[in-house]
Amino acid sequence: MALSNLSNYLDEVDNYSDYTDYTYEETSSMWADPAHDPSDMARILSVVIYSVSCVLGILGNGLVIAIITLKMKKSVNAVWFLNLAVADFLFNIFLPFNIAYTAMSYHWVFGTVMCKLNSFLLILNMYTSVLLLTTISLDRYVSVVFPVWAQNHRCPSLAYLVCLGVWIVGVVMSCPSLIFRDTAQAHSSVICFSNFSLSRNASYRALALVRHRTVNITRFLAGYVLPITVITFCYVAIAFNLRRNRLAKSKKPFKIIVTIIVTFFLCWSPYHLLNLLETEPDMIPRFVFEIFIPITTALAASNSCMNPVLYVFMGQDFKKFKVTILSRLVNALSEETGHSSIVHRSFSKMSSMTEKETTVL
């Protein structure tokens, strides 16, 4: 295909990528001063966010993986944290490809296979992380609201089976990246983009639009709306239960709950909402996507380095600041901390009530 035809094809087909590849056109010519090109500034900011997330994510999640596998006996909490850390760590390992791609003004030099694999692993991380966070929320909900059932059925083997199901669902939901991701020469660069028509023929535009909307809407519902609904419900129910039964000695658990939900919203809402708007590109000026998609994608990626902080460091009420990071991680990841102690108190309280009722009868 001639270069001009390819350029027209890229303009006509909705091929906005899962991750940033929005500058295959010479967009800097739109601005009087290239040094103040908003899209270029967004690209630089994205590189910074990606880089910080990559370093912190590899160190934080790597430390969690090492501690759980080498220093701890397996518990339900440990299984959740281990799988969450593995998903985030795998994501962070492949972040350098995105950093290089973004830093090189969206010039992909790693080939078509890596274009597919990179996107697949990034979307896999999104699904597995979100589903694992949802699973953790459900586990905490069941442990607090149904402590007797949790005491009898909650075990590491069941947790491993649930995690296996999460990974299978994540792989299946990420397969569109293996199918639709492609590379093409555009101007002086090679782009890694979503070729939803599976062709270089612009006549397939209608089919590409349907596929694009299906993928994005499915991702929005399954990867955002459903999980955030379940997560919010679980933590609101936990908060009401703890307050009603007066099991929480302080307001700290409520602050942690609010922090978890707000952080999740801040990291993922812009990404999913903008990708949903992307299914109707005629409604939004093109430069909006060129500027904000890279930033919102990088912000979503940063969630992978925040999880060790939110689910480990904040999950434990540290009384002595001088305690080492290693000790803090071991204590936070152990079964006898956080909501587990609340479950124990709840179970003990219910057992005491049962004994009193039996005595009366």
mmCIF file of C-alpha atoms in Angstrom:
data_model
loop_
_atom_site.group_PDB
_atom_site.id
_atom_site.type_symbol
_atom_site.label_atom_id
_atom_site.label_comp_id
_atom_site.label_asym_id
_atom_site.label_seq_id
_atom_site.Cartn_x
_atom_site.Cartn_y
_atom_site.Cartn_z
ATOM 1 C CA MET A 1 0.000 0.000 0.000
ATOM 2 C CA ALA A 2 1.283 3.443 -0.860
ATOM 3 C CA LEU A 3 2.272 5.684 2.026
ATOM 4 C CA SER A 4 -0.492 8.184 1.270
ATOM 5 C CA ASN A 5 -3.139 5.434 1.219
ATOM 6 C CA LEU A 6 -1.842 4.035 4.472
ATOM 7 C CA SER A 7 -2.009 7.470 6.048
ATOM 8 C CA ASN A 8 -5.612 7.829 4.906
ATOM 9 C CA TYR A 9 -6.388 4.369 6.235
ATOM 10 C CA LEU A 10 -4.965 5.222 9.638
ATOM 11 C CA ASP A 11 -7.026 8.407 9.701
ATOM 12 C CA GLU A 12 -10.270 6.729 8.707
ATOM 13 C CA VAL A 13 -10.153 3.567 10.814
ATOM 14 C CA ASP A 14 -10.580 3.779 14.565
ATOM 15 C CA ASN A 15 -7.207 2.397 15.506
ATOM 16 C CA TYR A 16 -6.567 4.154 18.777
ATOM 17 C CA SER A 17 -4.481 1.695 20.684
ATOM 18 C CA ASP A 18 -4.798 0.056 24.062
ATOM 19 C CA TYR A 19 -1.723 2.061 24.959
ATOM 20 C CA THR A 20 -0.448 5.268 23.486
ATOM 21 C CA ASP A 21 0.177 5.413 19.739
ATOM 22 C CA TYR A 22 -1.639 8.607 18.883
ATOM 23 C CA THR A 23 1.121 10.569 17.212
ATOM 24 C CA TYR A 24 1.530 8.809 13.899
ATOM 25 C CA GLU A 25 0.586 12.137 12.326
ATOM 26 C CA GLU A 26 2.875 15.153 12.449
ATOM 27 C CA THR A 27 0.718 16.798 15.116
ATOM 28 C CA SER A 28 3.384 19.283 16.179
ATOM 29 C CA SER A 29 2.703 21.269 13.031
ATOM 30 C CA MET A 30 -0.656 22.227 14.544
ATOM 31 C CA TRP A 31 1.070 24.430 17.070
ATOM 32 C CA ALA A 32 2.894 27.681 16.419
ATOM 33 C CA ASP A 33 5.679 26.806 18.829
ATOM 34 C CA PRO A 34 6.683 23.098 18.788
ATOM 35 C CA ALA A 35 8.401 23.540 22.153
ATOM 36 C CA HIS A 36 4.956 24.134 23.684
ATOM 37 C CA ASP A 37 3.171 21.357 21.805
ATOM 38 C CA PRO A 38 0.673 19.915 24.366
ATOM 39 C CA SER A 39 0.866 16.426 22.848
ATOM 40 C CA ASP A 40 4.651 16.447 23.191
ATOM 41 C CA MET A 41 4.402 17.672 26.764
ATOM 42 C CA ALA A 42 1.922 14.880 27.472
ATOM 43 C CA ARG A 43 4.362 12.386 25.987
ATOM 44 C CA ILE A 44 7.198 13.595 28.240
ATOM 45 C CA LEU A 45 4.952 13.504 31.312
ATOM 46 C CA SER A 46 3.893 9.961 30.393
ATOM 47 C CA VAL A 47 7.527 8.855 30.174
ATOM 48 C CA VAL A 48 8.164 10.244 33.655
ATOM 49 C CA ILE A 49 5.114 8.517 35.156
ATOM 50 C CA TYR A 50 5.950 5.238 33.395
ATOM 51 C CA SER A 51 9.553 5.367 34.594
ATOM 52 C CA VAL A 52 8.683 6.061 38.235
ATOM 53 C CA SER A 53 5.968 3.385 38.179
ATOM 54 C CA CYS A 54 8.371 0.877 36.642
ATOM 55 C CA VAL A 55 11.104 1.376 39.254
ATOM 56 C CA LEU A 56 8.788 1.495 42.256
ATOM 57 C CA GLY A 57 6.640 -1.336 40.930
ATOM 58 C CA ILE A 58 9.542 -3.718 40.307
ATOM 59 C CA LEU A 59 11.071 -2.985 43.726
ATOM 60 C CA GLY A 60 7.820 -3.023 45.711
ATOM 61 C CA ASN A 61 6.139 -5.983 44.040
ATOM 62 C CA GLY A 62 9.417 -7.897 43.811
ATOM 63 C CA LEU A 63 9.912 -7.484 47.545
ATOM 64 C CA VAL A 64 6.368 -8.694 48.244
ATOM 65 C CA ILE A 65 6.897 -11.771 46.041
ATOM 66 C CA ALA A 66 10.216 -12.585 47.722
ATOM 67 C CA ILE A 67 8.807 -12.241 51.237
ATOM 68 C CA ILE A 68 5.710 -14.350 50.562
ATOM 69 C CA THR A 69 7.587 -17.151 48.786
ATOM 70 C CA LEU A 70 10.651 -17.271 51.068
ATOM 71 C CA LYS A 71 9.650 -15.963 54.487
ATOM 72 C CA MET A 72 6.011 -16.812 55.091
ATOM 73 C CA LYS A 73 3.782 -19.807 55.450
ATOM 74 C CA LYS A 74 0.957 -19.803 52.938
ATOM 75 C CA SER A 75 -2.320 -18.243 54.054
ATOM 76 C CA VAL A 76 -5.358 -16.924 52.224
ATOM 77 C CA ASN A 77 -4.128 -13.347 52.492
ATOM 78 C CA ALA A 78 -0.687 -14.389 51.267
ATOM 79 C CA VAL A 79 -2.231 -16.063 48.204
ATOM 80 C CA TRP A 80 -4.163 -12.901 47.298
ATOM 81 C CA PHE A 81 -1.155 -10.629 47.789
ATOM 82 C CA LEU A 82 1.181 -12.992 45.920
ATOM 83 C CA ASN A 83 -1.007 -13.171 42.814
ATOM 84 C CA LEU A 84 -1.638 -9.421 42.870
ATOM 85 C CA ALA A 85 2.089 -8.758 43.161
ATOM 86 C CA VAL A 86 2.897 -11.210 40.336
ATOM 87 C CA ALA A 87 0.358 -9.521 38.029
ATOM 88 C CA ASP A 88 1.761 -6.077 38.807
ATOM 89 C CA PHE A 89 5.373 -7.279 38.615
ATOM 90 C CA LEU A 90 4.781 -8.844 35.183
ATOM 91 C CA PHE A 91 3.246 -5.559 34.062
ATOM 92 C CA ASN A 92 6.218 -3.558 35.369
ATOM 93 C CA ILE A 93 8.736 -5.854 33.677
ATOM 94 C CA PHE A 94 7.283 -4.952 30.280
ATOM 95 C CA LEU A 95 6.881 -1.247 31.020
ATOM 96 C CA PRO A 96 10.340 -0.440 29.548
ATOM 97 C CA PHE A 97 8.950 -1.300 26.096
ATOM 98 C CA ASN A 98 6.277 1.369 26.546
ATOM 99 C CA ILE A 99 8.798 3.792 27.989
ATOM 100 C CA ALA A 100 11.044 3.360 24.942
ATOM 101 C CA TYR A 101 8.091 3.577 22.529
ATOM 102 C CA THR A 102 6.822 6.772 24.131
ATOM 103 C CA ALA A 103 10.275 8.336 24.507
ATOM 104 C CA MET A 104 11.017 7.673 20.808
ATOM 105 C CA SER A 105 7.931 9.673 19.781
ATOM 106 C CA TYR A 106 5.899 6.492 19.275
ATOM 107 C CA HIS A 107 8.316 4.664 17.003
ATOM 108 C CA TRP A 108 8.018 0.896 17.578
ATOM 109 C CA VAL A 109 11.262 -0.973 16.919
ATOM 110 C CA PHE A 110 10.476 -4.313 18.578
ATOM 111 C CA GLY A 111 8.518 -6.064 15.802
ATOM 112 C CA THR A 112 4.917 -7.196 15.332
ATOM 113 C CA VAL A 113 5.118 -10.174 17.709
ATOM 114 C CA MET A 114 6.309 -8.000 20.586
ATOM 115 C CA CYS A 115 3.671 -5.407 19.674
ATOM 116 C CA LYS A 116 0.987 -8.067 20.212
ATOM 117 C CA LEU A 117 2.633 -9.610 23.276
ATOM 118 C CA ASN A 118 3.300 -6.266 24.965
ATOM 119 C CA SER A 119 -0.299 -5.130 24.619
ATOM 120 C CA PHE A 120 -1.579 -8.564 25.652
ATOM 121 C CA LEU A 121 0.446 -8.525 28.873
ATOM 122 C CA LEU A 122 -0.575 -4.966 29.684
ATOM 123 C CA ILE A 123 -4.291 -5.721 29.280
ATOM 124 C CA LEU A 124 -3.821 -9.032 31.119
ATOM 125 C CA ASN A 125 -2.446 -7.077 34.054
ATOM 126 C CA MET A 126 -5.430 -4.756 33.967
ATOM 127 C CA TYR A 127 -7.926 -7.619 34.158
ATOM 128 C CA THR A 128 -6.041 -9.782 36.666
ATOM 129 C CA SER A 129 -5.315 -6.833 38.956
ATOM 130 C CA VAL A 130 -8.892 -5.571 38.891
ATOM 131 C CA LEU A 131 -10.344 -9.068 39.371
ATOM 132 C CA LEU A 132 -7.911 -9.817 42.202
ATOM 133 C CA LEU A 133 -8.774 -6.547 43.941
ATOM 134 C CA THR A 134 -12.429 -7.479 43.566
ATOM 135 C CA THR A 135 -11.703 -10.937 44.976
ATOM 136 C CA ILE A 136 -9.873 -9.436 47.954
ATOM 137 C CA SER A 137 -12.850 -7.165 48.584
ATOM 138 C CA LEU A 138 -15.274 -10.093 48.457
ATOM 139 C CA ASP A 139 -13.033 -12.109 50.769
ATOM 140 C CA ARG A 140 -12.956 -9.284 53.307
ATOM 141 C CA TYR A 141 -16.725 -8.855 53.000
ATOM 142 C CA VAL A 142 -17.408 -12.546 53.621
ATOM 143 C CA SER A 143 -14.901 -12.678 56.486
ATOM 144 C CA VAL A 144 -16.521 -9.754 58.300
ATOM 145 C CA VAL A 145 -20.202 -10.279 57.485
ATOM 146 C CA PHE A 146 -20.206 -14.107 57.544
ATOM 147 C CA PRO A 147 -17.431 -14.976 60.003
ATOM 148 C CA VAL A 148 -18.717 -18.479 60.835
ATOM 149 C CA TRP A 149 -18.776 -19.534 57.182
ATOM 150 C CA ALA A 150 -15.347 -17.982 56.627
ATOM 151 C CA GLN A 151 -13.947 -19.799 59.656
ATOM 152 C CA ASN A 152 -15.096 -23.150 58.241
ATOM 153 C CA HIS A 153 -14.417 -22.734 54.514
ATOM 154 C CA ARG A 154 -11.740 -20.064 54.026
ATOM 155 C CA CYS A 155 -8.496 -21.886 53.139
ATOM 156 C CA PRO A 156 -5.394 -21.402 50.908
ATOM 157 C CA SER A 157 -6.344 -24.233 48.532
ATOM 158 C CA LEU A 158 -9.655 -22.550 47.698
ATOM 159 C CA ALA A 159 -7.839 -19.240 47.275
ATOM 160 C CA TYR A 160 -5.439 -20.831 44.758
ATOM 161 C CA LEU A 161 -8.385 -22.192 42.752
ATOM 162 C CA VAL A 162 -10.033 -18.757 42.712
ATOM 163 C CA CYS A 163 -6.769 -17.158 41.542
ATOM 164 C CA LEU A 164 -6.436 -19.757 38.784
ATOM 165 C CA GLY A 165 -9.920 -18.804 37.609
ATOM 166 C CA VAL A 166 -8.972 -15.121 37.696
ATOM 167 C CA TRP A 167 -5.907 -15.721 35.501
ATOM 168 C CA ILE A 168 -7.924 -17.810 33.019
ATOM 169 C CA VAL A 169 -10.571 -15.088 32.716
ATOM 170 C CA GLY A 170 -7.842 -12.472 32.351
ATOM 171 C CA VAL A 171 -6.137 -14.400 29.525
ATOM 172 C CA VAL A 172 -9.414 -14.890 27.654
ATOM 173 C CA MET A 173 -10.412 -11.224 28.017
ATOM 174 C CA SER A 174 -6.968 -10.085 26.817
ATOM 175 C CA CYS A 175 -6.950 -12.163 23.615
ATOM 176 C CA PRO A 176 -8.241 -9.299 21.407
ATOM 177 C CA SER A 177 -4.795 -7.732 21.779
ATOM 178 C CA LEU A 178 -3.193 -10.811 20.211
ATOM 179 C CA ILE A 179 -5.688 -10.689 17.354
ATOM 180 C CA PHE A 180 -5.931 -7.000 16.501
ATOM 181 C CA ARG A 181 -2.562 -5.476 17.391
ATOM 182 C CA ASP A 182 -0.401 -4.773 14.333
ATOM 183 C CA THR A 183 2.483 -2.640 13.129
ATOM 184 C CA ALA A 184 2.608 -0.310 10.124
ATOM 185 C CA GLN A 185 4.883 2.288 8.570
ATOM 186 C CA ALA A 186 3.458 5.779 8.982
ATOM 187 C CA HIS A 187 5.542 8.691 7.780
ATOM 188 C CA SER A 188 9.025 8.134 9.243
ATOM 189 C CA SER A 189 7.902 5.905 12.118
ATOM 190 C CA VAL A 190 6.632 2.388 12.712
ATOM 191 C CA ILE A 191 3.516 2.405 14.871
ATOM 192 C CA CYS A 192 2.046 -0.327 17.062
ATOM 193 C CA PHE A 193 -1.714 0.069 16.777
ATOM 194 C CA SER A 194 -5.049 -1.771 16.952
ATOM 195 C CA ASN A 195 -5.950 -2.903 13.451
ATOM 196 C CA PHE A 196 -9.605 -3.724 14.105
ATOM 197 C CA SER A 197 -10.338 -4.279 10.413
ATOM 198 C CA LEU A 198 -7.553 -6.921 10.158
ATOM 199 C CA SER A 199 -6.830 -5.339 6.801
ATOM 200 C CA ARG A 200 -5.136 -2.307 5.262
ATOM 201 C CA ASN A 201 -8.239 -1.639 3.183
ATOM 202 C CA ALA A 202 -10.224 1.376 4.359
ATOM 203 C CA SER A 203 -13.450 -0.172 3.016
ATOM 204 C CA TYR A 204 -13.566 -2.295 6.183
ATOM 205 C CA ARG A 205 -14.164 0.822 8.280
ATOM 206 C CA ALA A 206 -17.690 -0.180 9.417
ATOM 207 C CA LEU A 207 -16.525 -3.598 10.587
ATOM 208 C CA ALA A 208 -13.560 -2.013 12.363
ATOM 209 C CA LEU A 209 -15.873 0.404 14.182
ATOM 210 C CA VAL A 210 -18.086 -2.443 15.420
ATOM 211 C CA ARG A 211 -15.107 -4.448 16.665
ATOM 212 C CA HIS A 212 -13.531 -1.410 18.268
ATOM 213 C CA ARG A 213 -16.697 -0.465 20.125
ATOM 214 C CA THR A 214 -17.279 -4.059 21.223
ATOM 215 C CA VAL A 215 -13.770 -4.384 22.662
ATOM 216 C CA ASN A 216 -13.806 -0.997 24.424
ATOM 217 C CA ILE A 217 -17.319 -1.281 25.834
ATOM 218 C CA THR A 218 -16.666 -4.844 27.053
ATOM 219 C CA ARG A 219 -13.442 -3.678 28.671
ATOM 220 C CA PHE A 220 -15.263 -0.744 30.285
ATOM 221 C CA LEU A 221 -18.007 -2.940 31.744
ATOM 222 C CA ALA A 222 -15.956 -6.004 32.726
ATOM 223 C CA GLY A 223 -12.771 -4.195 33.704
ATOM 224 C CA TYR A 224 -14.245 -1.186 35.450
ATOM 225 C CA VAL A 225 -17.992 -0.863 36.069
ATOM 226 C CA LEU A 226 -18.594 -4.346 37.484
ATOM 227 C CA PRO A 227 -15.425 -4.477 39.647
ATOM 228 C CA ILE A 228 -15.800 -0.978 41.079
ATOM 229 C CA THR A 229 -19.453 -1.691 41.874
ATOM 230 C CA VAL A 230 -18.563 -4.869 43.738
ATOM 231 C CA ILE A 231 -15.593 -3.251 45.514
ATOM 232 C CA THR A 232 -17.660 -0.264 46.634
ATOM 233 C CA PHE A 233 -20.509 -2.473 47.830
ATOM 234 C CA CYS A 234 -18.155 -4.727 49.800
ATOM 235 C CA TYR A 235 -16.363 -1.938 51.631
ATOM 236 C CA VAL A 236 -19.547 0.010 52.354
ATOM 237 C CA ALA A 237 -21.118 -3.170 53.756
ATOM 238 C CA ILE A 238 -17.986 -3.841 55.836
ATOM 239 C CA ALA A 239 -18.035 -0.304 57.206
ATOM 240 C CA PHE A 240 -21.693 -0.550 58.221
ATOM 241 C CA ASN A 241 -21.150 -3.983 59.762
ATOM 242 C CA LEU A 242 -18.150 -2.866 61.809
ATOM 243 C CA ARG A 243 -19.938 0.250 63.003
ATOM 244 C CA ARG A 244 -23.123 -1.616 63.863
ATOM 245 C CA ASN A 245 -21.313 -4.346 65.816
ATOM 246 C CA ARG A 246 -18.755 -1.884 67.216
ATOM 247 C CA LEU A 247 -15.882 -4.173 66.240
ATOM 248 C CA ALA A 248 -13.592 -1.385 65.071
ATOM 249 C CA LYS A 249 -11.659 0.307 67.852
ATOM 250 C CA SER A 250 -10.725 3.323 65.724
ATOM 251 C CA LYS A 251 -11.596 5.101 62.506
ATOM 252 C CA LYS A 252 -8.433 3.865 60.799
ATOM 253 C CA PRO A 253 -10.161 0.940 58.980
ATOM 254 C CA PHE A 254 -12.647 3.407 57.481
ATOM 255 C CA LYS A 255 -9.846 5.698 56.330
ATOM 256 C CA ILE A 256 -8.118 2.757 54.647
ATOM 257 C CA ILE A 257 -11.353 1.774 52.912
ATOM 258 C CA VAL A 258 -11.906 5.297 51.614
ATOM 259 C CA THR A 259 -8.278 5.523 50.439
ATOM 260 C CA ILE A 260 -8.500 2.238 48.530
ATOM 261 C CA ILE A 261 -11.709 3.197 46.720
ATOM 262 C CA VAL A 262 -10.616 6.765 45.937
ATOM 263 C CA THR A 263 -7.216 5.633 44.635
ATOM 264 C CA PHE A 264 -8.833 3.043 42.408
ATOM 265 C CA PHE A 265 -11.172 5.693 41.011
ATOM 266 C CA LEU A 266 -8.368 8.199 40.461
ATOM 267 C CA CYS A 267 -6.141 5.724 38.625
ATOM 268 C CA TRP A 268 -8.646 3.948 36.412
ATOM 269 C CA SER A 269 -11.620 6.276 35.863
ATOM 270 C CA PRO A 270 -9.929 8.681 33.400
ATOM 271 C CA TYR A 271 -8.508 5.796 31.359
ATOM 272 C CA HIS A 272 -11.785 3.887 31.004
ATOM 273 C CA LEU A 273 -13.947 6.951 30.459
ATOM 274 C CA LEU A 274 -11.679 8.328 27.742
ATOM 275 C CA ASN A 275 -11.490 4.935 26.031
ATOM 276 C CA LEU A 276 -15.269 4.774 26.127
ATOM 277 C CA LEU A 277 -15.499 8.214 24.496
ATOM 278 C CA GLU A 278 -13.012 6.990 21.923
ATOM 279 C CA THR A 279 -15.708 4.708 20.476
ATOM 280 C CA GLU A 280 -17.435 7.887 19.257
ATOM 281 C CA PRO A 281 -14.419 9.847 17.954
ATOM 282 C CA ASP A 282 -16.514 12.338 15.973
ATOM 283 C CA MET A 283 -17.940 13.726 19.227
ATOM 284 C CA ILE A 284 -14.545 14.682 20.648
ATOM 285 C CA PRO A 285 -11.794 16.660 18.876
ATOM 286 C CA ARG A 286 -8.859 14.469 17.885
ATOM 287 C CA PHE A 287 -6.297 16.527 19.813
ATOM 288 C CA VAL A 288 -8.110 15.690 23.079
ATOM 289 C CA PHE A 289 -7.236 12.008 22.599
ATOM 290 C CA GLU A 290 -3.700 12.828 21.484
ATOM 291 C CA ILE A 291 -3.066 14.809 24.660
ATOM 292 C CA PHE A 292 -4.997 12.945 27.336
ATOM 293 C CA ILE A 293 -4.885 9.262 26.314
ATOM 294 C CA PRO A 294 -1.117 9.014 27.006
ATOM 295 C CA ILE A 295 -1.528 10.687 30.412
ATOM 296 C CA THR A 296 -4.569 8.666 31.504
ATOM 297 C CA THR A 297 -2.886 5.440 30.372
ATOM 298 C CA ALA A 298 0.234 6.263 32.378
ATOM 299 C CA LEU A 299 -1.936 7.124 35.385
ATOM 300 C CA ALA A 300 -3.689 3.758 35.131
ATOM 301 C CA ALA A 301 -0.295 2.070 34.884
ATOM 302 C CA SER A 302 0.841 3.790 38.071
ATOM 303 C CA ASN A 303 -1.744 1.789 40.017
ATOM 304 C CA SER A 304 0.561 -1.226 39.721
ATOM 305 C CA CYS A 305 3.166 0.408 41.965
ATOM 306 C CA MET A 306 0.596 1.787 44.426
ATOM 307 C CA ASN A 307 -0.872 -1.598 45.355
ATOM 308 C CA PRO A 308 2.011 -2.629 47.654
ATOM 309 C CA VAL A 309 1.511 0.639 49.539
ATOM 310 C CA LEU A 310 -2.271 0.484 49.742
ATOM 311 C CA TYR A 311 -2.654 -3.215 50.483
ATOM 312 C CA VAL A 312 0.473 -3.767 52.567
ATOM 313 C CA PHE A 313 1.859 -0.669 54.267
ATOM 314 C CA MET A 314 -1.537 0.926 54.997
ATOM 315 C CA GLY A 315 -3.035 -2.407 55.973
ATOM 316 C CA GLN A 316 -1.127 -2.494 59.245
ATOM 317 C CA ASP A 317 -1.271 -0.051 62.136
ATOM 318 C CA PHE A 318 2.441 0.328 62.807
ATOM 319 C CA LYS A 319 3.121 1.341 66.399
ATOM 320 C CA LYS A 320 6.880 1.676 66.054
ATOM 321 C CA PHE A 321 8.228 3.636 63.117
ATOM 322 C CA LYS A 322 11.708 2.150 63.629
ATOM 323 C CA VAL A 323 10.494 -1.334 62.604
ATOM 324 C CA THR A 324 12.204 -2.426 59.387
ATOM 325 C CA ILE A 325 10.407 -2.509 56.045
ATOM 326 C CA LEU A 326 10.893 -6.284 55.912
ATOM 327 C CA SER A 327 9.207 -6.746 59.280
ATOM 328 C CA ARG A 328 6.369 -4.442 58.274
ATOM 329 C CA LEU A 329 5.735 -6.413 55.107
ATOM 330 C CA VAL A 330 5.781 -9.753 56.920
ATOM 331 C CA ASN A 331 3.365 -8.467 59.571
ATOM 332 C CA ALA A 332 1.063 -6.836 57.035
ATOM 333 C CA LEU A 333 0.910 -9.913 54.818
ATOM 334 C CA SER A 334 0.330 -12.350 57.670
ATOM 335 C CA GLU A 335 -3.081 -13.799 58.359
ATOM 336 C CA GLU A 336 -3.377 -12.332 61.863
ATOM 337 C CA THR A 337 -3.486 -8.669 60.830
ATOM 338 C CA GLY A 338 -5.920 -6.108 59.518
ATOM 339 C CA HIS A 339 -9.355 -7.446 58.784
ATOM 340 C CA SER A 340 -8.416 -10.938 59.980
ATOM 341 C CA SER A 341 -8.186 -9.725 63.584
ATOM 342 C CA ILE A 342 -11.607 -8.116 63.134
ATOM 343 C CA VAL A 343 -12.932 -11.444 61.833
ATOM 344 C CA HIS A 344 -11.491 -13.173 64.899
ATOM 345 C CA ARG A 345 -13.187 -10.713 67.255
ATOM 346 C CA SER A 346 -16.447 -11.045 65.322
ATOM 347 C CA PHE A 347 -16.308 -14.841 65.455
ATOM 348 C CA SER A 348 -15.469 -14.792 69.169
ATOM 349 C CA LYS A 349 -18.340 -12.401 69.852
ATOM 350 C CA MET A 350 -20.815 -14.612 67.987
ATOM 351 C CA SER A 351 -19.523 -17.720 69.790
ATOM 352 C CA SER A 352 -19.977 -15.995 73.156
ATOM 353 C CA MET A 353 -23.541 -15.040 72.260
ATOM 354 C CA THR A 354 -24.277 -18.628 71.201
ATOM 355 C CA GLU A 355 -22.961 -19.976 74.536
ATOM 356 C CA LYS A 356 -25.194 -17.545 76.475
ATOM 357 C CA GLU A 357 -28.249 -18.584 74.470
ATOM 358 C CA THR A 358 -27.472 -22.263 75.044
ATOM 359 C CA THR A 359 -27.182 -21.669 78.804
ATOM 360 C CA VAL A 360 -30.566 -19.947 78.895
ATOM 361 C CA LEU A 361 -32.210 -22.802 76.992
#
